[in-house]
Structure formats: structure tokens, C-alpha cells
């Protein structure tokens, strides 16, 4: 018994096909073989032809499959190559690829730039990221690599870690690489070291040997003549002092403008001061963190300091230190110990122009100092509502707030003639408290109010404050205003804010405004539309 040939089409576009040859259905012969029947001569002759015929047909199938698999392999390779080509075209036509080289270079510079000066010490992981950022950018593609290698500003941030007095060759190589590729640009150098305070003879000897390696960062590995900013974080510092003998080592820092010091252990009164930073003729900016960094422990050109940041310091020491900074112009107090006021008479800071208090005890500081030249004031509790609830009994909130506002407002009266810029950030004040603030400073030219997150019972920005600011006789010299509200303040009327801005533009000298919710929330479409006429009048209106 036979069946017709089976035609297998190979292409939908042409008649190419594979003909599957007919083969016999050998059921009777197969059954005879299974049951052990004796075959007649004709069946034997047929059996002798079947097996070679099937092998031949199997070879035909294998040959066609091999041919088609070769075609399929070529098709797959062509598909993969086309996919790579498509990815390349999409990548090269992406918006970032179409940026002008100058703009892309500036973006890279910002990504690799040393961390901005703030009231907090830079996180070590973030600083490490700055060190390897140019390496990562240079590894993306040849185009980015060419930009990285031709932009010295991308290589000006150097991070060195010497924990347990261990400075690896890899670290020295990275430092050398950054210094070479930064050419002659000023450097920002971050040095961190943590040591175990061991007392055994073997440990001391190991430290002494290790510090000869650590000393390479100062004397051999780092080009100190180009160091513009130095962040020096040593824990514990007394170990470094005792084994490196910093009271006898004085280096020259001809370009050093900013110095940040941090240590966990207090300076011992009987110790000799560290003279490592004694010779820094351009030093103008000083940051001290931890409450243990004592000026008595260092020989510094303190009379040169124009900008000072103190983190976690007690009022008495702050007062003592500020009396030494006779030319101080900018002061930032972060997490200031507000448990009490400074003892004695109020200190007078005659040159201080800018003050930032990032602490819950802002009123205590304002009561402790006379600031006749103050023009810029930033008050920031830097505290979330959860922490606020831990520090203050919720039942005492109204009394606590009113007391703080009354004390701050009274202190502001001393500076109403000179104060021109005021920022209120994360203060747990309602609108009536803010109005009391503003009433004390009628000569403001710039006002920034950034509402605290997470408040539920009241909000700083409400209709009462907006109506107050709508009056042209209130703050008549106001040239700029920033109003930033919490995303929880769902009742705030954006239309009322825009009416207030439009009214002040018509009736006063308002030139700029920044509005919007915190954490990237969106404004209503009609609010965005109302901004355009103000911009056409050359009023700078921006979103937060």
C-alpha cells in the first residue's frame, strides 16, 4: 500500500518546496515479522528493498534540514546584526547624543564636581562616587571618553582612605591619575582614616610603619600646592597625633581656601596643638564637625576666616570661637546645641552679614549675639514631624511654638534695619506666627518660605498669609519671593497665590518669584498659563 507524495512549502513568496517522497505502509509485512511467520520469497525480496530505501529517504530529510538550518543560522545572524545596528542608530539619535559638546561637557563637570559646602560633612560613599565618576563616564563610549580625557575639571576631586594606616597602591594610582589628568586645576581632596586605638608594642610599631605609608598622601602622593579644598576626617585623631607627631610637622598650603575638619575624640588640654595647617595664606572657609574639633588643638590663621560652619557645638564654645573670628562674614550653625544660652553678655559680630541656623534652638542663638551688619538670615529647624513629636509633648505644641516665635520676633527687631533676605524653612509655624515675623522686618528684599513636611493640624501657607502678602504696603521693597508648600497642604489655593503675585507685580517692585509644592509636585495647568504674561513683562517666575 502506498500514499501520495507530501509537498512541504519552503517560502511564502515563491514556489520553492520540499517533496517528501512516498514510502510504503508495511503493516502486513511488519505484523508477519512480529508474529514470527515464515515469509515467502516475494516478501523477502520486498523487505530487502525497504530498509535501504528508508535510509535513502532519511538522508534526503537530513540534507534538507541541514540546508535549512544553515539558512536559519544566517537569518539569525543577520537579525542580530540588524538589531545591533538598530540599537546603535537609536543610541546615536537619542537626545543626549544631540547635545552640543559644550553642554555635555558642563553636565559632566557638574557630575564630577566636588560636593557643595554644606552644614553636613560629606558622606564618604558620596565622595568615593565623585572620585570614580570620571572613570565611569569615560568607559561608556569613545565619544564620552574623548570628552573626559580633554576636560581637566572632571578630575579635580580626589578621595583617599587610609583606614588602619593602610594606603593601597591602587589608591595611590587613582590619586596620581586624577592629579595628572586635572593638569594644573585646583584640587578638592577628601582624606578619611579610622584607626583602632591599640596599645601593644606590635600594634604601635605597625602604626608607625603604616603612617610612613599614610604620609605619602601628604608629602609624596598629593600635590598640596594645588589643594583648594581639604576635608580631613580622622578617627581617633589622638592616634594620628601621637604617631605622626603633627605638632612638629608643618606643611605649606599655598592654594588652600576651604578646610573641613572632623574628629570623634576630644582634644586633650595637655597636648601640643597640630600645626599641620598653619601655613595657609588663602584660607577663608572653615568647617568643624562633631563638637570635638577644638581650635586650641590646631594652629590656624583664624583671623583670615570669612566663612565658618559649626556642627554640633555647645553655645559657650560657639561664643568663644566667634570672638576669635574677627573678620567673619558668613556663619552656619548646624545642629546647634540649643539646651541653653551662652553665659555672660551678648557677643557682637560686627562683620557678620549672613547667618544660617539649622537647629531647633534658633531663638536661643538670636538672643545670644548682636549682629549689626546682618543682611541674610536663614532659619531652618531641619527636623521632621516624627522627631518633633519625640522632642516636644504634642499637648504643648501651641505654647512651645508661640514662645519660640515671640523670642525670635523680638530678636529680629534688633536687625530690622539691615536684614534684607529672610528664609524660613521647615519651621513648625502657622501663618499667624509668620505674619508676626514679617511685621518685625519691613525692609526685606527677598523672602523665602518653605513649608514643613508632614504637618496635619496646620500649615504655614494658607489664605491668611496669602491675603497678608497681597497688601502692597506690606514689605514694599520686596523684589523676590519664594513660596513652597507641602504636598499635604491640599487646601492651598494656587489661584490665590497667582492673584497675590499679579497684584504685587502691578503695585510693587516685585521682580522674581518661585512657587510650587515640595518633592516635585505639579502645578495646575491654569497656574502655568497665568505665569506666561508675567514672564512677558520680564518678571522671572520659576517652578520649585
PDB file of N, CA and C in Angstrom, residues 277-317:
ATOM      1  N   UNK A 277      48.249  72.713  59.470  1.00  0.00           N
ATOM      2  CA  UNK A 277      47.600  73.674  58.571  1.00  0.00           C
ATOM      3  C   UNK A 277      47.954  75.114  58.932  1.00  0.00           C
ATOM      4  N   UNK A 278      49.074  75.279  59.546  1.00  0.00           N
ATOM      5  CA  UNK A 278      49.464  76.614  59.990  1.00  0.00           C
ATOM      6  C   UNK A 278      49.734  77.551  58.822  1.00  0.00           C
ATOM      7  N   UNK A 279      50.350  77.037  57.754  1.00  0.00           N
ATOM      8  CA  UNK A 279      50.767  77.884  56.639  1.00  0.00           C
ATOM      9  C   UNK A 279      49.766  77.763  55.493  1.00  0.00           C
ATOM     10  N   UNK A 280      48.682  78.505  55.596  1.00  0.00           N
ATOM     11  CA  UNK A 280      47.628  78.513  54.568  1.00  0.00           C
ATOM     12  C   UNK A 280      47.197  79.956  54.347  1.00  0.00           C
ATOM     13  N   UNK A 281      47.930  80.707  53.550  1.00  0.00           N
ATOM     14  CA  UNK A 281      47.672  82.153  53.427  1.00  0.00           C
ATOM     15  C   UNK A 281      46.339  82.505  52.795  1.00  0.00           C
ATOM     16  N   UNK A 282      45.728  81.583  52.015  1.00  0.00           N
ATOM     17  CA  UNK A 282      44.463  81.885  51.349  1.00  0.00           C
ATOM     18  C   UNK A 282      43.255  81.277  52.053  1.00  0.00           C
ATOM     19  N   UNK A 283      43.451  80.668  53.201  1.00  0.00           N
ATOM     20  CA  UNK A 283      42.346  80.008  53.894  1.00  0.00           C
ATOM     21  C   UNK A 283      41.299  81.034  54.314  1.00  0.00           C
ATOM     22  N   UNK A 284      40.060  80.833  53.834  1.00  0.00           N
ATOM     23  CA  UNK A 284      38.959  81.739  54.151  1.00  0.00           C
ATOM     24  C   UNK A 284      37.739  81.002  54.698  1.00  0.00           C
ATOM     25  N   UNK A 285      37.658  79.706  54.473  1.00  0.00           N
ATOM     26  CA  UNK A 285      36.449  78.952  54.804  1.00  0.00           C
ATOM     27  C   UNK A 285      36.818  77.785  55.712  1.00  0.00           C
ATOM     28  N   UNK A 286      36.127  77.666  56.844  1.00  0.00           N
ATOM     29  CA  UNK A 286      36.438  76.638  57.833  1.00  0.00           C
ATOM     30  C   UNK A 286      35.154  75.941  58.263  1.00  0.00           C
ATOM     31  N   UNK A 287      35.207  74.598  58.262  1.00  0.00           N
ATOM     32  CA  UNK A 287      34.068  73.785  58.683  1.00  0.00           C
ATOM     33  C   UNK A 287      34.540  72.831  59.776  1.00  0.00           C
ATOM     34  N   UNK A 288      33.857  72.852  60.910  1.00  0.00           N
ATOM     35  CA  UNK A 288      34.209  71.999  62.041  1.00  0.00           C
ATOM     36  C   UNK A 288      33.003  71.151  62.400  1.00  0.00           C
ATOM     37  N   UNK A 289      33.232  69.863  62.609  1.00  0.00           N
ATOM     38  CA  UNK A 289      32.126  68.942  62.836  1.00  0.00           C
ATOM     39  C   UNK A 289      32.411  68.052  64.043  1.00  0.00           C
ATOM     40  N   UNK A 290      31.356  67.759  64.779  1.00  0.00           N
ATOM     41  CA  UNK A 290      31.437  66.742  65.807  1.00  0.00           C
ATOM     42  C   UNK A 290      31.536  67.269  67.219  1.00  0.00           C
ATOM     43  N   UNK A 291      31.777  68.556  67.384  1.00  0.00           N
ATOM     44  CA  UNK A 291      31.873  69.106  68.724  1.00  0.00           C
ATOM     45  C   UNK A 291      33.189  68.850  69.421  1.00  0.00           C
ATOM     46  N   UNK A 292      34.060  67.999  68.829  1.00  0.00           N
ATOM     47  CA  UNK A 292      35.338  67.679  69.452  1.00  0.00           C
ATOM     48  C   UNK A 292      36.511  68.392  68.804  1.00  0.00           C
ATOM     49  N   UNK A 293      36.293  69.010  67.655  1.00  0.00           N
ATOM     50  CA  UNK A 293      37.379  69.727  66.987  1.00  0.00           C
ATOM     51  C   UNK A 293      37.551  71.068  67.685  1.00  0.00           C
ATOM     52  N   UNK A 294      38.606  71.178  68.449  1.00  0.00           N
ATOM     53  CA  UNK A 294      38.871  72.404  69.192  1.00  0.00           C
ATOM     54  C   UNK A 294      39.917  73.229  68.465  1.00  0.00           C
ATOM     55  N   UNK A 295      39.644  74.516  68.359  1.00  0.00           N
ATOM     56  CA  UNK A 295      40.626  75.400  67.744  1.00  0.00           C
ATOM     57  C   UNK A 295      41.916  75.402  68.550  1.00  0.00           C
ATOM     58  N   UNK A 296      41.801  75.129  69.851  1.00  0.00           N
ATOM     59  CA  UNK A 296      43.010  75.055  70.665  1.00  0.00           C
ATOM     60  C   UNK A 296      43.896  73.885  70.251  1.00  0.00           C
ATOM     61  N   UNK A 297      43.329  72.906  69.567  1.00  0.00           N
ATOM     62  CA  UNK A 297      44.113  71.759  69.125  1.00  0.00           C
ATOM     63  C   UNK A 297      44.804  71.967  67.797  1.00  0.00           C
ATOM     64  N   UNK A 298      44.586  73.118  67.166  1.00  0.00           N
ATOM     65  CA  UNK A 298      45.186  73.410  65.865  1.00  0.00           C
ATOM     66  C   UNK A 298      45.761  74.821  65.879  1.00  0.00           C
ATOM     67  N   UNK A 299      46.810  74.977  65.125  1.00  0.00           N
ATOM     68  CA  UNK A 299      47.322  76.317  64.858  1.00  0.00           C
ATOM     69  C   UNK A 299      46.807  76.710  63.480  1.00  0.00           C
ATOM     70  N   UNK A 300      45.846  77.638  63.454  1.00  0.00           N
ATOM     71  CA  UNK A 300      45.200  78.041  62.211  1.00  0.00           C
ATOM     72  C   UNK A 300      45.237  79.562  62.089  1.00  0.00           C
ATOM     73  N   UNK A 301      45.264  80.058  60.864  1.00  0.00           N
ATOM     74  CA  UNK A 301      45.159  81.518  60.667  1.00  0.00           C
ATOM     75  C   UNK A 301      43.710  81.959  60.831  1.00  0.00           C
ATOM     76  N   UNK A 302      43.223  81.885  62.075  1.00  0.00           N
ATOM     77  CA  UNK A 302      41.807  82.078  62.335  1.00  0.00           C
ATOM     78  C   UNK A 302      41.340  83.483  61.980  1.00  0.00           C
ATOM     79  N   UNK A 303      42.231  84.458  62.014  1.00  0.00           N
ATOM     80  CA  UNK A 303      41.853  85.832  61.688  1.00  0.00           C
ATOM     81  C   UNK A 303      41.504  85.993  60.212  1.00  0.00           C
ATOM     82  N   UNK A 304      41.903  85.008  59.360  1.00  0.00           N
ATOM     83  CA  UNK A 304      41.610  85.083  57.928  1.00  0.00           C
ATOM     84  C   UNK A 304      40.218  84.572  57.580  1.00  0.00           C
ATOM     85  N   UNK A 305      39.573  83.854  58.510  1.00  0.00           N
ATOM     86  CA  UNK A 305      38.348  83.135  58.192  1.00  0.00           C
ATOM     87  C   UNK A 305      37.201  84.112  57.931  1.00  0.00           C
ATOM     88  N   UNK A 306      36.568  83.945  56.757  1.00  0.00           N
ATOM     89  CA  UNK A 306      35.387  84.736  56.396  1.00  0.00           C
ATOM     90  C   UNK A 306      34.101  83.922  56.508  1.00  0.00           C
ATOM     91  N   UNK A 307      34.199  82.596  56.340  1.00  0.00           N
ATOM     92  CA  UNK A 307      33.015  81.734  56.369  1.00  0.00           C
ATOM     93  C   UNK A 307      33.275  80.576  57.325  1.00  0.00           C
ATOM     94  N   UNK A 308      32.347  80.351  58.255  1.00  0.00           N
ATOM     95  CA  UNK A 308      32.532  79.332  59.292  1.00  0.00           C
ATOM     96  C   UNK A 308      31.269  78.493  59.411  1.00  0.00           C
ATOM     97  N   UNK A 309      31.455  77.161  59.451  1.00  0.00           N
ATOM     98  CA  UNK A 309      30.350  76.230  59.678  1.00  0.00           C
ATOM     99  C   UNK A 309      30.674  75.382  60.899  1.00  0.00           C
ATOM    100  N   UNK A 310      29.748  75.340  61.848  1.00  0.00           N
ATOM    101  CA  UNK A 310      29.923  74.559  63.070  1.00  0.00           C
ATOM    102  C   UNK A 310      28.782  73.561  63.176  1.00  0.00           C
ATOM    103  N   UNK A 311      29.123  72.308  63.453  1.00  0.00           N
ATOM    104  CA  UNK A 311      28.127  71.236  63.527  1.00  0.00           C
ATOM    105  C   UNK A 311      28.217  70.581  64.901  1.00  0.00           C
ATOM    106  N   UNK A 312      27.114  70.654  65.652  1.00  0.00           N
ATOM    107  CA  UNK A 312      27.010  70.021  66.966  1.00  0.00           C
ATOM    108  C   UNK A 312      27.980  70.634  67.977  1.00  0.00           C
ATOM    109  N   UNK A 313      27.871  71.929  68.170  1.00  0.00           N
ATOM    110  CA  UNK A 313      28.711  72.615  69.149  1.00  0.00           C
ATOM    111  C   UNK A 313      27.847  73.265  70.221  1.00  0.00           C
ATOM    112  N   UNK A 314      28.396  73.335  71.428  1.00  0.00           N
ATOM    113  CA  UNK A 314      27.689  73.930  72.556  1.00  0.00           C
ATOM    114  C   UNK A 314      27.756  75.454  72.477  1.00  0.00           C
ATOM    115  N   UNK A 315      26.762  76.152  73.044  1.00  0.00           N
ATOM    116  CA  UNK A 315      26.720  77.614  72.947  1.00  0.00           C
ATOM    117  C   UNK A 315      27.969  78.309  73.477  1.00  0.00           C
ATOM    118  N   UNK A 316      28.490  77.859  74.613  1.00  0.00           N
ATOM    119  CA  UNK A 316      29.651  78.541  75.188  1.00  0.00           C
ATOM    120  C   UNK A 316      30.856  78.462  74.268  1.00  0.00           C
ATOM    121  N   UNK A 317      31.082  77.297  73.661  1.00  0.00           N
ATOM    122  CA  UNK A 317      32.241  77.187  72.778  1.00  0.00           C
ATOM    123  C   UNK A 317      32.022  77.997  71.503  1.00  0.00           C
TER     124      UNK A 317
END
